Amino acid sequence: MHRTRVKVVEDALDANNTIAAANRADFDRAGVRVVNFMSAPGAGKTALLERVVADLPGVRVGVLEGDVQGSMDADRLAGLHVPVTQLNTDPSFGGECHLDANMVRSAVPSLALDEIDLLVIENVGNLVCPAEFKVGEDARVMVCAITEGEDKPLKYPLMFRTCELVLVNKIDLLEHLEFDLDRLLYNIDQVHPNVERLLVSARSGVGIEAWREWLLRIAAREEVGV
Amino acid sequence: MHRTRVKVVEDALDANNTIAAANRADFDRAGVRVVNFMSAPGAGKTALLERVVADLPGVRVGVLEGDVQGSMDADRLAGLHVPVTQLNTDPSFGGECHLDANMVRSAVPSLALDEIDLLVIENVGNLVCPAEFKVGEDARVMVCAITEGEDKPLKYPLMFRTCELVLVNKIDLLEHLEFDLDRLLYNIDQVHPNVERLLVSARSGVGIEAWREWLLRIAAREEVGV
């Protein structure tokens, strides 16, 4: 029973990888760089996008919004006059907890790839399954809000291990929390030594310039990651 | 393709319900009441348990800890001299993002049901899939931290709709956030009208007495829910 289950999971991930490679080929052909943007619910992904997507000189940004239900984040971003496509994962009972390559593939025709240079895919808020499914991205960014505690890298290691950038968000709240920032950074290094990380606050603006520059590096095809 | 997928999901949930009913029968036979305790990562489930599990007069509590990896929360609770069983979901690639009835069933033999009155199952931190899988519980409690924003009920409706109690946690941070508490409570009522909710802070102790009393009502087999 257990071996069968593992085999089913492996087959599903194999199929996903095949489709992710097809997505990647389409993105490459169109000259579009792609970021898979992930976090727990409420860590601040949309707020961090609102801060930068309309202000990347020379880079036309598009956003693919993944949500179980609704289009609240897409509506927020559309107000910035950025092309946004909504992808909902709820045809089944409670909805899928992640985007997979096939869902992203289904959205590709509506993405107008020839009109953008950088596509940000805002995944479903979840620290587990989104990390398991490639969607055709060039780089992965995850947001870890300090309000979530110092232990998250150790409890959700795959997410931290497979990303090229960790945005440590809500840093403006540091003085109001019993939070050991050094402990969080130490835990990040335990699962992904020296991964690039930025201390940011979507609210106060701290670190936002560095986050903007990181996206410009991605769009310029510079190497990122360790 | 899509219909096939929905069918597979329905079959899996059918099988899960059958096993959940078997778990429930075992719990009933042993006279144990069971709470399925859920939230997003870092919302404060373990901290809220630490506040109450060792201090429920006349009620012997046991905890089943669900995590992708590690035993950090179990270690914290074991320090309170409460029996804790750890269940890790990571035999496959990135780990399962939820507990299902069969995982809980595998842990039942180690739970010493004859020595407890109330079992709290701390689920994996995730607002999607844990809500889809019954595990044999009498009641569901979810934690929603105000640091996660007002929109979570609308984005993860099944979780809010299927619980008997919402703990609105980290209420001590209210003055430091741009957070509209009335908007959150309104959104909760949109998806689950009049569901019981408590404003709490594991840090300051606000609302903890009411949380303790709610667990005592569960243990005393009082009716809860709307």
XYZ file of C-alpha atoms in Angstrom:
452
model
C 0.000 0.000 0.000
C 2.690 2.444 0.989
C 5.028 1.545 -1.914
C 2.095 1.904 -4.294
C 1.383 5.343 -2.958
C 4.986 6.468 -3.383
C 4.937 5.122 -6.950
C 1.766 7.076 -7.736
C 3.347 10.249 -6.365
C 6.503 9.668 -8.429
C 4.481 9.112 -11.604
C 2.494 12.291 -10.993
C 5.684 14.305 -10.460
C 7.212 12.784 -13.616
C 4.204 13.867 -15.662
C 4.343 17.284 -14.031
C 8.025 17.687 -14.909
C 7.301 16.862 -18.549
C 4.606 19.528 -18.753
C 6.751 22.027 -16.824
C 9.501 21.561 -19.448
C 6.955 22.298 -22.197
C 5.874 25.474 -20.371
C 9.497 26.478 -19.971
C 10.130 25.989 -23.686
C 7.150 28.217 -24.515
C 8.349 30.893 -22.102
C 11.902 30.736 -23.510
C 10.643 30.986 -27.084
C 8.714 34.131 -26.145
C 11.705 35.555 -24.266
C 9.768 35.645 -21.004
C 11.474 35.049 -17.656
C 9.309 33.390 -15.026
C 9.272 33.584 -11.228
C 7.313 31.115 -9.086
C 6.295 33.153 -6.018
C 5.306 31.190 -2.920
C 4.547 31.523 0.809
C 2.175 30.565 3.600
C -1.251 32.262 3.568
C -1.032 35.911 4.531
C 2.761 36.256 4.382
C 2.438 39.239 2.059
C 3.046 38.027 -1.517
C 0.504 40.333 -3.118
C 1.589 43.345 -1.041
C 5.206 42.738 -2.088
C 4.150 42.577 -5.751
C 2.070 45.748 -5.448
C 5.233 47.521 -4.330
C 7.229 46.707 -7.462
C 5.364 45.374 -10.509
C 4.435 48.754 -11.939
C 7.905 50.166 -11.411
C 10.472 47.952 -13.163
C 12.082 50.200 -15.809
C 12.159 48.556 -19.227
C 10.520 45.359 -17.987
C 6.924 44.569 -18.863
C 5.469 42.424 -16.094
C 2.538 40.026 -16.193
C 1.058 38.172 -13.237
C -0.640 34.794 -13.026
C -2.667 34.621 -9.808
C -3.278 31.207 -8.280
C -6.048 30.977 -5.688
C -8.402 28.304 -4.459
C -11.309 30.686 -4.942
C -11.995 34.292 -5.824
C -9.913 36.976 -7.505
C -9.148 39.404 -4.672
C -5.392 39.520 -5.305
C -5.840 39.755 -9.077
C -8.198 42.688 -8.567
C -5.620 44.444 -6.380
C -2.897 44.027 -9.005
C -5.111 44.894 -11.970
C -5.516 48.320 -10.357
C -1.818 48.869 -11.123
C -2.485 48.388 -14.853
C -0.485 45.186 -15.004
C -1.910 42.306 -17.076
C -3.230 39.702 -14.626
C -4.667 36.261 -15.331
C -6.630 34.495 -12.582
C -6.330 30.734 -12.130
C -8.697 29.126 -9.593
C -7.993 25.620 -8.318
C -11.420 24.774 -6.905
C -13.169 22.430 -9.396
C -12.826 19.594 -6.879
C -14.190 19.499 -3.309
C -12.039 21.910 -1.337
C -9.770 22.963 -4.186
C -6.169 22.148 -5.020
C -3.620 23.501 -2.540
C -1.007 24.344 -5.193
C -0.488 25.166 -8.842
C 0.923 22.412 -11.026
C 2.447 22.604 -14.491
C -0.770 21.542 -16.222
C -2.832 24.279 -14.560
C -0.261 26.863 -15.623
C -0.260 25.326 -19.127
C -4.017 25.844 -19.331
C -3.461 29.540 -18.618
C -0.630 30.058 -21.137
C -2.936 30.953 -24.062
C -4.409 33.856 -22.072
C -1.048 35.209 -20.946
C -0.111 37.301 -24.020
C 3.503 36.192 -23.731
C 4.587 38.456 -26.568
C 3.580 41.499 -24.549
C 5.555 40.781 -21.380
C 9.182 40.209 -20.361
C 8.678 38.860 -16.860
C 5.888 36.623 -15.586
C 5.311 36.319 -11.849
C 3.228 33.302 -10.879
C 1.702 33.914 -7.446
C 1.097 30.415 -6.137
C -1.573 29.260 -3.665
C -0.655 30.142 -0.064
C 0.875 26.920 1.258
C 4.379 25.892 2.375
C 4.158 22.222 1.357
C 2.854 21.152 -2.059
C 3.708 24.239 -4.163
C 7.379 23.366 -3.570
C 6.852 19.890 -5.054
C 5.517 21.014 -8.418
C 7.642 22.816 -10.982
C 5.549 24.961 -13.290
C 8.215 26.013 -15.807
C 9.841 28.787 -13.775
C 13.365 30.208 -14.047
C 13.530 31.018 -10.345
C 11.614 30.533 -7.135
C 11.037 33.197 -4.518
C 9.451 32.477 -1.171
C 8.161 34.888 1.444
C 8.593 34.088 5.123
C 6.878 36.577 7.448
C 8.529 36.994 10.832
C 5.080 36.734 12.445
C 5.145 33.024 11.536
C 7.954 32.173 13.965
C 11.596 31.134 13.655
C 10.936 27.414 13.109
C 9.410 27.409 9.631
C 12.566 26.408 7.677
C 12.895 23.289 9.835
C 9.217 22.371 9.507
C 8.852 23.040 5.777
C 12.385 22.384 4.491
C 11.616 21.618 0.843
C 10.129 25.074 0.280
C 13.195 26.811 1.709
C 15.607 24.393 0.003
C 14.255 24.803 -3.534
C 14.047 28.594 -3.740
C 16.605 31.088 -5.049
C 15.479 33.937 -2.781
C 13.849 34.217 0.643
C 12.030 37.461 1.370
C 11.866 37.849 5.158
C 8.790 40.063 5.339
C 6.982 42.171 7.975
C 10.354 43.193 9.365
C 8.706 46.450 10.540
C 6.980 44.406 13.272
C 10.248 43.127 14.741
C 10.140 45.412 17.780
C 6.615 44.272 18.649
C 7.315 40.520 18.587
C 9.296 38.121 20.711
C 11.176 37.045 17.635
C 14.809 35.962 17.280
C 15.835 37.069 13.775
C 19.280 35.489 14.074
C 17.611 32.178 14.897
C 15.443 32.386 11.750
C 18.470 33.179 9.559
C 20.397 30.324 11.206
C 17.491 27.932 10.524
C 17.322 29.070 6.887
C 21.041 28.262 6.528
C 20.475 24.860 8.112
C 18.216 23.788 5.220
C 19.619 25.990 2.404
C 23.106 27.291 3.255
C 23.756 30.845 2.030
C 20.556 31.155 0.023
C 20.037 34.800 -0.843
C 17.683 36.539 1.571
C 16.337 40.068 1.899
C 14.813 41.659 4.997
C 11.780 43.541 3.728
C 8.564 45.224 4.740
C 5.804 45.759 2.211
C 4.318 48.237 4.673
C 7.315 50.412 5.588
C 9.200 49.981 2.316
C 12.343 48.591 3.949
C 14.222 46.358 1.497
C 11.833 47.032 -1.378
C 14.538 48.605 -3.537
C 16.650 45.454 -3.192
C 13.629 43.294 -4.072
C 13.042 45.421 -7.179
C 16.705 45.068 -8.164
C 16.555 41.311 -7.721
C 13.632 41.112 -10.163
C 15.542 43.317 -12.623
C 18.469 40.879 -12.410
C 16.117 37.996 -13.205
C 14.651 39.901 -16.139
C 18.215 40.679 -17.354
C 19.013 36.927 -17.254
C 21.690 37.303 -14.626
C 22.527 34.184 -12.666
C 20.874 33.945 -9.259
C 21.028 31.345 -6.542
C 23.898 29.622 -4.743
C -9.210 14.108 -18.128
C -10.820 16.559 -15.764
C -13.812 14.322 -14.954
C -11.379 11.476 -14.256
C -9.503 13.629 -11.822
C -12.660 14.623 -9.956
C -13.643 10.934 -9.754
C -10.264 10.001 -8.288
C -10.623 12.743 -5.681
C -14.152 11.558 -4.792
C -12.991 7.957 -4.411
C -10.121 9.014 -2.161
C -12.463 11.071 0.027
C -14.941 8.149 0.200
C -12.188 5.838 1.417
C -11.046 8.496 3.869
C -14.567 8.873 5.288
C -14.818 5.116 5.848
C -11.567 5.077 7.818
C -12.518 8.254 9.703
C -15.727 6.524 10.838
C -13.642 3.582 12.115
C -11.386 5.991 14.032
C -14.439 7.712 15.480
C -15.873 4.371 16.628
C -12.593 3.542 18.389
C -12.510 6.959 20.064
C -16.162 6.634 21.161
C -15.580 3.153 22.557
C -12.707 4.518 24.641
C -14.757 7.529 25.741
C -12.298 9.956 24.155
C -13.434 13.233 22.613
C -11.375 14.433 19.673
C -10.576 17.898 18.332
C -9.012 18.437 14.891
C -6.912 21.594 15.306
C -5.948 23.444 12.134
C -4.437 26.680 10.809
C -1.954 28.212 8.394
C 1.745 27.784 9.282
C 2.750 29.928 12.237
C -0.743 30.984 13.311
C -0.046 29.810 16.860
C -1.637 26.361 17.296
C 1.114 24.979 19.522
C 1.344 28.158 21.608
C -2.431 28.052 22.177
C -2.184 24.408 23.266
C 0.725 25.151 25.593
C -1.519 27.654 27.338
C -4.237 25.133 28.244
C -3.435 21.409 27.902
C -1.865 21.004 31.336
C -4.635 22.937 33.031
C -8.009 21.345 32.241
C -9.378 20.177 35.610
C -10.566 16.576 35.504
C -9.695 16.152 31.830
C -6.690 14.087 30.792
C -5.425 15.444 27.469
C -3.362 13.713 24.823
C -1.930 15.334 21.693
C -1.242 13.914 18.253
C 1.228 16.168 16.441
C 1.120 16.235 12.656
C 4.148 17.688 10.894
C 5.842 17.218 7.569
C 9.154 16.759 9.341
C 10.653 16.987 12.807
C 9.145 16.980 16.279
C 9.634 20.560 17.483
C 6.024 21.082 18.551
C 5.791 17.650 20.164
C 8.943 18.433 22.156
C 7.425 21.711 23.356
C 4.247 19.984 24.537
C 6.017 16.991 26.073
C 7.664 19.475 28.426
C 4.191 20.020 29.927
C 3.983 16.306 30.842
C 1.163 15.657 28.412
C 1.289 12.434 26.362
C 2.273 13.383 22.804
C 2.529 11.196 19.722
C 4.390 12.526 16.672
C 3.134 11.745 13.175
C 5.380 12.810 10.284
C 3.983 12.968 6.763
C 7.237 12.985 4.792
C 7.754 9.461 3.378
C 7.096 10.862 -0.106
C 9.038 13.646 -1.861
C 8.064 16.836 -0.095
C 5.672 15.286 2.398
C 1.899 15.282 2.687
C 0.345 18.678 3.388
C -2.379 17.306 5.707
C -3.317 14.454 7.978
C -5.830 11.960 6.638
C -7.870 9.332 8.474
C -5.464 6.526 7.599
C -2.437 8.359 8.997
C -4.331 9.001 12.232
C -5.418 5.322 12.260
C -1.772 4.259 12.070
C -1.124 6.308 15.222
C -4.109 5.024 17.226
C -2.232 2.037 18.748
C 0.342 4.391 20.289
C -2.239 6.813 21.690
C -3.105 5.003 24.987
C -6.757 5.929 24.544
C -7.679 4.421 27.913
C -5.507 6.993 29.664
C -6.960 10.156 28.122
C -10.342 11.911 27.892
C -9.587 14.449 25.196
C -7.355 14.057 22.157
C -6.192 17.147 20.293
C -4.900 16.407 16.801
C -2.650 19.271 15.694
C -2.812 19.100 11.921
C -0.166 20.182 9.395
C -0.102 23.969 8.934
C -2.204 24.500 5.806
C -5.572 26.144 5.103
C -6.603 23.926 2.162
C -6.311 20.132 2.321
C -6.648 19.523 6.078
C -10.241 20.797 5.764
C -10.990 18.137 3.126
C -10.050 15.120 5.217
C -12.035 14.029 8.258
C -9.889 12.093 10.697
C -12.583 10.935 13.143
C -12.939 14.158 15.152
C -15.917 15.385 17.200
C -15.138 19.023 16.485
C -12.862 21.215 14.418
C -11.075 24.291 15.665
C -9.155 26.614 13.387
C -6.766 29.411 14.274
C -6.706 32.573 12.177
C -3.944 35.002 13.163
C -4.736 38.656 12.516
C -1.250 39.040 10.988
C -2.550 36.993 8.017
C -4.960 39.698 6.839
C -8.746 40.089 6.702
C -9.270 38.153 3.462
C -8.488 34.590 4.540
C -12.119 33.394 5.014
C -12.903 34.372 1.424
C -9.768 32.731 0.030
C -9.934 29.499 2.042
C -13.688 29.120 2.629
C -13.882 25.359 3.242
C -11.608 25.609 6.278
C -13.739 28.341 7.862
C -17.017 26.671 6.829
C -16.285 23.256 8.341
C -15.062 24.294 11.791
C -17.013 24.690 15.039
C -14.726 27.365 16.485
C -12.457 30.076 15.061
C -9.684 31.302 17.340
C -8.709 34.791 16.163
C -5.157 34.822 17.497
C -2.355 37.393 18.006
C -4.973 39.946 19.005
C -2.282 41.623 21.151
C -0.714 42.901 17.903
C -3.864 44.723 16.800
C -2.546 48.182 17.629
C 0.620 47.577 15.588
C -1.114 46.465 12.380
C -3.259 48.109 9.755
C -5.912 45.517 10.362
C -9.697 45.863 10.216
C -11.012 43.384 12.796
C -14.647 44.088 11.905
C -13.848 43.250 8.297
C -12.353 39.870 9.313
C -15.396 39.030 11.462
C -17.702 40.090 8.619
C -15.777 37.861 6.190
C -15.988 34.929 8.619
C -19.778 35.385 8.744
C -19.908 35.494 4.955
C -18.650 31.907 4.709
C -19.885 30.518 8.063
C -22.606 32.707 9.576
C -22.455 33.003 13.378
C -19.749 30.393 13.849
C -18.389 30.685 17.368
C -15.216 32.776 17.512
C -12.903 33.877 20.302
C -10.426 36.759 20.204
C -7.286 35.397 21.830
C -3.591 35.960 22.328
C -1.328 33.096 23.296
C 1.235 35.735 24.250
C -0.789 38.124 26.413
C -3.297 35.575 27.678
C -6.341 37.466 26.375
C -9.200 35.038 25.700
C -7.316 32.002 26.987
C -9.826 31.371 29.776
C -12.637 31.217 27.207
C -10.568 28.840 25.049
C -10.010 26.607 28.068
C -13.750 26.627 28.842
C -14.582 25.712 25.265
C -12.348 22.626 25.512
C -13.992 21.700 28.818
C -17.401 21.891 27.099
C -16.127 19.544 24.383
C -14.786 17.129 26.972
C -18.133 17.298 28.830
C -19.937 16.355 25.593
C -21.830 19.599 25.374
C -23.120 20.528 21.957
C -21.000 23.053 20.073
C -21.362 24.661 16.694
C -24.224 26.520 15.007
